[in-house]
């Protein structure tokens, strides 16, 4: 039964000394009923009191043990992978892997997180990390990384060192990776990679589709499908993968 993650940005610590509030993520088991306080459930907090959790995603089972994993982004552009189930203590200090920025946080690693399903057919869950502030060639051209399971244990790992595929914007302030998602758009049973690049085409924006399987290094021009607009609407600011809707 799927479980529920609930983000609470300001939870009182009950302390007379700062920090007085901390961001917490509560794990609510599936099938619950009634009127229950969130504090009855396990919660995760950043181990470093100078940093906070700002984003989260459940990504499925990356190591084949039958229990899903969790991703969390901190406000200092680090992404933490926690293997389930939750233990004690349950904070970022027990992360299986910590993905770190190569640009001291300026690349906005983890601005977007998304489960990617099984993009390579090995029955293990994969996931996407967006880093729209990446400066590879031009300022804020952006990047996204596809990480496939199983994920190596690492205290500090740069996504580009372990990813199955990297995707990069091509122009200044393209912001590729500001939105990431995955869905099987060609019916071959493998989820395809969907990336938003709202700053591309002089802020008209575009959505890029890369058909799976993917491996290696890609630029926006390598996409199998490029969706764009004729007006400045910042297309690709947000993405969501849906079922067969039409």
PDB file of C-alpha atoms in Angstrom, residues 99 109 116 119-120 126-131 142-149 158-168 176 180 191-195 210-219 222 224:
ATOM      1  CA  UNK A  99      24.528  14.204  -3.863  1.00  0.00           C
ATOM      2  CA  UNK A 109      20.884  20.856  -7.472  1.00  0.00           C
ATOM      3  CA  UNK A 116      11.632   7.953 -13.211  1.00  0.00           C
ATOM      4  CA  UNK A 119      14.075   3.428 -17.575  1.00  0.00           C
ATOM      5  CA  UNK A 120      16.470   0.589 -18.402  1.00  0.00           C
ATOM      6  CA  UNK A 126      15.467   5.228 -11.242  1.00  0.00           C
ATOM      7  CA  UNK A 127      15.111   8.953 -10.539  1.00  0.00           C
ATOM      8  CA  UNK A 128      15.781  12.419 -11.954  1.00  0.00           C
ATOM      9  CA  UNK A 129      17.570  15.393 -10.384  1.00  0.00           C
ATOM     10  CA  UNK A 130      17.223  18.868 -11.861  1.00  0.00           C
ATOM     11  CA  UNK A 131      19.898  21.543 -11.484  1.00  0.00           C
ATOM     12  CA  UNK A 142      20.863  24.181 -16.597  1.00  0.00           C
ATOM     13  CA  UNK A 143      21.221  20.422 -16.348  1.00  0.00           C
ATOM     14  CA  UNK A 144      19.395  17.279 -15.302  1.00  0.00           C
ATOM     15  CA  UNK A 145      20.712  13.887 -14.246  1.00  0.00           C
ATOM     16  CA  UNK A 146      19.186  10.423 -14.569  1.00  0.00           C
ATOM     17  CA  UNK A 147      20.347   8.170 -11.742  1.00  0.00           C
ATOM     18  CA  UNK A 148      19.576   4.469 -12.109  1.00  0.00           C
ATOM     19  CA  UNK A 149      19.366   1.864  -9.378  1.00  0.00           C
ATOM     20  CA  UNK A 158      28.505  14.496  -7.621  1.00  0.00           C
ATOM     21  CA  UNK A 159      25.585  13.416  -9.824  1.00  0.00           C
ATOM     22  CA  UNK A 160      27.666  13.768 -12.985  1.00  0.00           C
ATOM     23  CA  UNK A 161      30.059  11.126 -11.626  1.00  0.00           C
ATOM     24  CA  UNK A 162      27.410   8.432 -11.156  1.00  0.00           C
ATOM     25  CA  UNK A 163      24.518   9.253 -13.468  1.00  0.00           C
ATOM     26  CA  UNK A 164      23.407   7.068 -16.338  1.00  0.00           C
ATOM     27  CA  UNK A 165      22.623  10.114 -18.450  1.00  0.00           C
ATOM     28  CA  UNK A 166      23.239  13.867 -18.228  1.00  0.00           C
ATOM     29  CA  UNK A 167      21.193  16.490 -20.063  1.00  0.00           C
ATOM     30  CA  UNK A 168      22.358  20.083 -20.585  1.00  0.00           C
ATOM     31  CA  UNK A 176      17.003  23.235 -18.190  1.00  0.00           C
ATOM     32  CA  UNK A 180      11.685  16.994 -14.475  1.00  0.00           C
ATOM     33  CA  UNK A 191       9.511   5.603 -19.011  1.00  0.00           C
ATOM     34  CA  UNK A 192      10.945   8.428 -21.102  1.00  0.00           C
ATOM     35  CA  UNK A 193      12.711  11.507 -19.713  1.00  0.00           C
ATOM     36  CA  UNK A 194      10.769  14.808 -19.738  1.00  0.00           C
ATOM     37  CA  UNK A 195      12.592  18.061 -18.996  1.00  0.00           C
ATOM     38  CA  UNK A 210      14.258  11.949 -24.563  1.00  0.00           C
ATOM     39  CA  UNK A 211      13.050   8.448 -25.365  1.00  0.00           C
ATOM     40  CA  UNK A 212      14.440   5.634 -23.208  1.00  0.00           C
ATOM     41  CA  UNK A 213      16.754   3.883 -22.965  1.00  0.00           C
ATOM     42  CA  UNK A 214      19.178   6.786 -22.616  1.00  0.00           C
ATOM     43  CA  UNK A 215      22.835   6.721 -21.658  1.00  0.00           C
ATOM     44  CA  UNK A 216      25.623   9.251 -21.852  1.00  0.00           C
ATOM     45  CA  UNK A 217      25.728  12.997 -22.375  1.00  0.00           C
ATOM     46  CA  UNK A 218      22.979  14.939 -24.162  1.00  0.00           C
ATOM     47  CA  UNK A 219      22.282  18.511 -25.187  1.00  0.00           C
ATOM     48  CA  UNK A 222      19.433  15.834 -29.046  1.00  0.00           C
ATOM     49  CA  UNK A 224      13.481  13.234 -29.645  1.00  0.00           C
TER      50      UNK A 224
END
